[in-house]
């Protein structure tokens, strides 16, 4: 079993979840080396340093220059994901787990992929719900034809598109076998003019977003996020012969209504899975050439591309065809132009 030296860029809430996940992995020895956080005086950062025994830096570039890492977790706010990932790859990290959203625009996402490809670094994005037993079982049921052919994937939750919206879109992609989208239409509302909310203090945020997406295989998606969406983080997978309801994360019921069974709703038994451990074990497997990470950078980019398509459709008041070619962040552009 190999030993991996691990570093953290950002030592806040999700970094703690990554560290607990690294501690639990069964396919490697983990050596926590150092972490960098701009806010060394925060209680959360202090607790992280104490609990995981890492050396703390306040500048991640200085940390990367002075320390050697095999794996780096990028756990900062969204606007640092790109530069943190590129810097870690250039300093020799073999694997990087960078948090969602992958980046704040497609230009950044492409630069991350390019830098990691050039450095031979495996980059995965923190879309850990692909490991959740409910998602995995729902996908198996879809593959087995339990609800016939998937026609509509409807996902909703109470957060914004760039926050949990990226999980919602990524999971719809997972349920739909990562088939490419061909068009998107969207609308957003921003009456409260929110900026810097929760763990996205560096972002502008919409109050409500609605997206419709069409995929190459004829499946469509309905995505509802924000203030007036149903707050539960939930998916309704509607097929020609039934419905699968997926409640995230780790909620008790995966419910299936299948016309083949004639028994009403059923709830399959599910195993307990530590999703953070699972995503990090798969990162190690990917670094060692045994797996392709199911939350690969390309799939992280795909979720971001759909988000950009929904925002751009709002801007143009028209359907957007894929690939999405804009390189900036349309929500920010709309705000600058006084449209929102
Ligand atoms: N995958 C998931 O389910 C999940 C869950 C929670 C958060 N997240 C994502 O993780 C990211 C961080 O969220 P969080 O809840 O940990 O936020 P947080 O505020 O608890 O922690 C982020 C930390 O990054 C530090 N930081 C910011 N800029 C930095 C920089 N340039 N260099 C070094 N440190 C920097 C902050 O000081 C802070 O301590 C967000 O993008 C969020 O969307 C993902």
Tab-separated table of N, CA and C and ligand atoms in Angstrom, residues 10-14 36-39 44-45 60 75-78 80-81 99-101 126 128 163 167 199-200, ligand 1:
chain	number	residue	atom	x	y	z
A	10	UNK	N	-7.242	25.806	1.738
A	10	UNK	CA	-8.520	26.089	2.399
A	10	UNK	C	-8.730	25.050	3.494
A	11	UNK	N	-8.895	25.520	4.738
A	11	UNK	CA	-9.010	24.598	5.883
A	11	UNK	C	-10.313	24.842	6.648
A	12	UNK	N	-11.403	25.102	5.932
A	12	UNK	CA	-12.695	25.359	6.577
A	12	UNK	C	-13.554	24.111	6.649
A	13	UNK	N	-14.871	24.308	6.478
A	13	UNK	CA	-15.836	23.230	6.689
A	13	UNK	C	-15.602	21.991	5.832
A	14	UNK	N	-15.546	22.150	4.541
A	14	UNK	CA	-15.462	20.952	3.684
A	14	UNK	C	-14.075	20.316	3.761
A	36	UNK	N	-3.225	25.377	3.934
A	36	UNK	CA	-3.100	26.831	3.808
A	36	UNK	C	-4.479	27.449	3.917
A	37	UNK	N	-4.570	28.511	4.699
A	37	UNK	CA	-5.846	29.225	4.801
A	37	UNK	C	-5.544	30.699	5.060
A	38	UNK	N	-6.255	31.571	4.335
A	38	UNK	CA	-6.021	33.016	4.492
A	38	UNK	C	-6.490	33.514	5.852
A	39	UNK	N	-7.335	32.734	6.507
A	39	UNK	CA	-7.891	33.184	7.777
A	39	UNK	C	-7.389	32.305	8.925
A	44	UNK	N	-12.544	27.687	13.213
A	44	UNK	CA	-12.694	26.470	12.414
A	44	UNK	C	-11.338	26.006	11.866
A	45	UNK	N	-10.562	26.989	11.408
A	45	UNK	CA	-9.225	26.665	10.866
A	45	UNK	C	-8.334	26.147	12.003
A	60	UNK	N	-1.106	29.759	0.044
A	60	UNK	CA	-0.975	28.395	-0.491
A	60	UNK	C	0.200	28.263	-1.467
A	75	UNK	N	-10.141	23.338	-1.191
A	75	UNK	CA	-11.376	23.485	-0.404
A	75	UNK	C	-11.670	24.940	-0.092
A	76	UNK	N	-11.296	25.818	-0.992
A	76	UNK	CA	-11.534	27.252	-0.799
A	76	UNK	C	-12.880	27.638	-1.393
A	77	UNK	N	-13.204	28.924	-1.335
A	77	UNK	CA	-14.392	29.444	-1.991
A	77	UNK	C	-14.175	29.363	-3.508
A	78	UNK	N	-15.255	29.441	-4.282
A	78	UNK	CA	-15.163	29.115	-5.712
A	78	UNK	C	-14.084	29.848	-6.523
A	80	UNK	N	-11.151	30.587	-6.016
A	80	UNK	CA	-9.760	30.124	-5.898
A	80	UNK	C	-9.597	28.700	-6.423
A	81	UNK	N	-10.690	28.035	-6.812
A	81	UNK	CA	-10.568	26.636	-7.242
A	81	UNK	C	-9.618	26.497	-8.436
A	99	UNK	N	-12.991	21.274	-4.964
A	99	UNK	CA	-14.416	21.361	-4.621
A	99	UNK	C	-15.282	21.944	-5.734
A	100	UNK	N	-16.574	21.691	-5.608
A	100	UNK	CA	-17.545	22.257	-6.520
A	100	UNK	C	-17.897	23.677	-6.084
A	101	UNK	N	-18.346	24.559	-6.977
A	101	UNK	CA	-18.371	24.336	-8.413
A	101	UNK	C	-16.933	24.273	-8.943
A	126	UNK	N	-15.458	17.716	-6.467
A	126	UNK	CA	-16.185	17.205	-5.292
A	126	UNK	C	-17.681	17.014	-5.482
A	128	UNK	N	-19.600	14.401	-4.774
A	128	UNK	CA	-19.550	13.105	-4.100
A	128	UNK	C	-20.873	12.350	-4.128
A	163	UNK	N	-24.068	26.807	-6.373
A	163	UNK	CA	-23.798	26.086	-5.127
A	163	UNK	C	-24.336	24.659	-5.281
A	167	UNK	N	-24.412	20.181	-7.958
A	167	UNK	CA	-24.684	18.786	-7.585
A	167	UNK	C	-25.927	18.277	-8.325
A	199	UNK	N	-21.085	29.778	2.275
A	199	UNK	CA	-19.709	29.397	1.938
A	199	UNK	C	-19.310	29.805	0.511
A	200	UNK	N	-20.076	30.755	-0.080
A	200	UNK	CA	-19.675	31.378	-1.347
A	200	UNK	C	-19.579	32.893	-1.159
B	1	LIG	N1	-19.066	18.735	-2.001
B	1	LIG	C1	-19.896	19.213	-1.097
B	1	LIG	O1	-20.902	18.594	-0.768
B	1	LIG	C2	-19.598	20.540	-0.463
B	1	LIG	C3	-20.097	20.846	0.810
B	1	LIG	C4	-19.759	22.084	1.373
B	1	LIG	C5	-18.973	22.989	0.658
B	1	LIG	N2	-18.541	22.663	-0.598
B	1	LIG	C6	-17.742	23.627	-1.392
B	1	LIG	O2	-16.472	23.784	-0.780
B	1	LIG	C7	-16.033	25.137	-0.921
B	1	LIG	C8	-15.712	25.685	0.474
B	1	LIG	O3	-16.862	25.586	1.286
B	1	LIG	P1	-16.734	25.498	2.897
B	1	LIG	O4	-18.097	25.159	3.378
B	1	LIG	O5	-15.599	24.669	3.296
B	1	LIG	O6	-16.430	27.030	3.215
B	1	LIG	P2	-15.662	27.598	4.492
B	1	LIG	O7	-15.856	29.078	4.482
B	1	LIG	O8	-16.038	26.820	5.714
B	1	LIG	O9	-14.120	27.255	4.194
B	1	LIG	C9	-13.405	27.785	3.121
B	1	LIG	C10	-12.038	28.187	3.635
B	1	LIG	O10	-11.237	28.621	2.536
B	1	LIG	C11	-10.430	29.688	3.007
B	1	LIG	N3	-9.947	30.451	1.856
B	1	LIG	C12	-10.644	31.265	1.042
B	1	LIG	N4	-9.843	31.764	0.062
B	1	LIG	C13	-8.612	31.239	0.275
B	1	LIG	C14	-7.360	31.357	-0.386
B	1	LIG	N5	-7.205	32.129	-1.471
B	1	LIG	N6	-6.318	30.665	0.100
B	1	LIG	C15	-6.445	29.888	1.210
B	1	LIG	N7	-7.599	29.748	1.882
B	1	LIG	C16	-8.673	30.401	1.413
B	1	LIG	C17	-11.334	30.470	3.940
B	1	LIG	O11	-10.615	31.310	4.830
B	1	LIG	C18	-12.091	29.356	4.636
B	1	LIG	O12	-11.485	28.983	5.864
B	1	LIG	C19	-17.155	25.888	-1.653
B	1	LIG	O13	-16.852	25.975	-3.008
B	1	LIG	C20	-18.380	24.997	-1.438
B	1	LIG	O14	-19.316	25.067	-2.504
B	1	LIG	C21	-18.808	21.457	-1.142
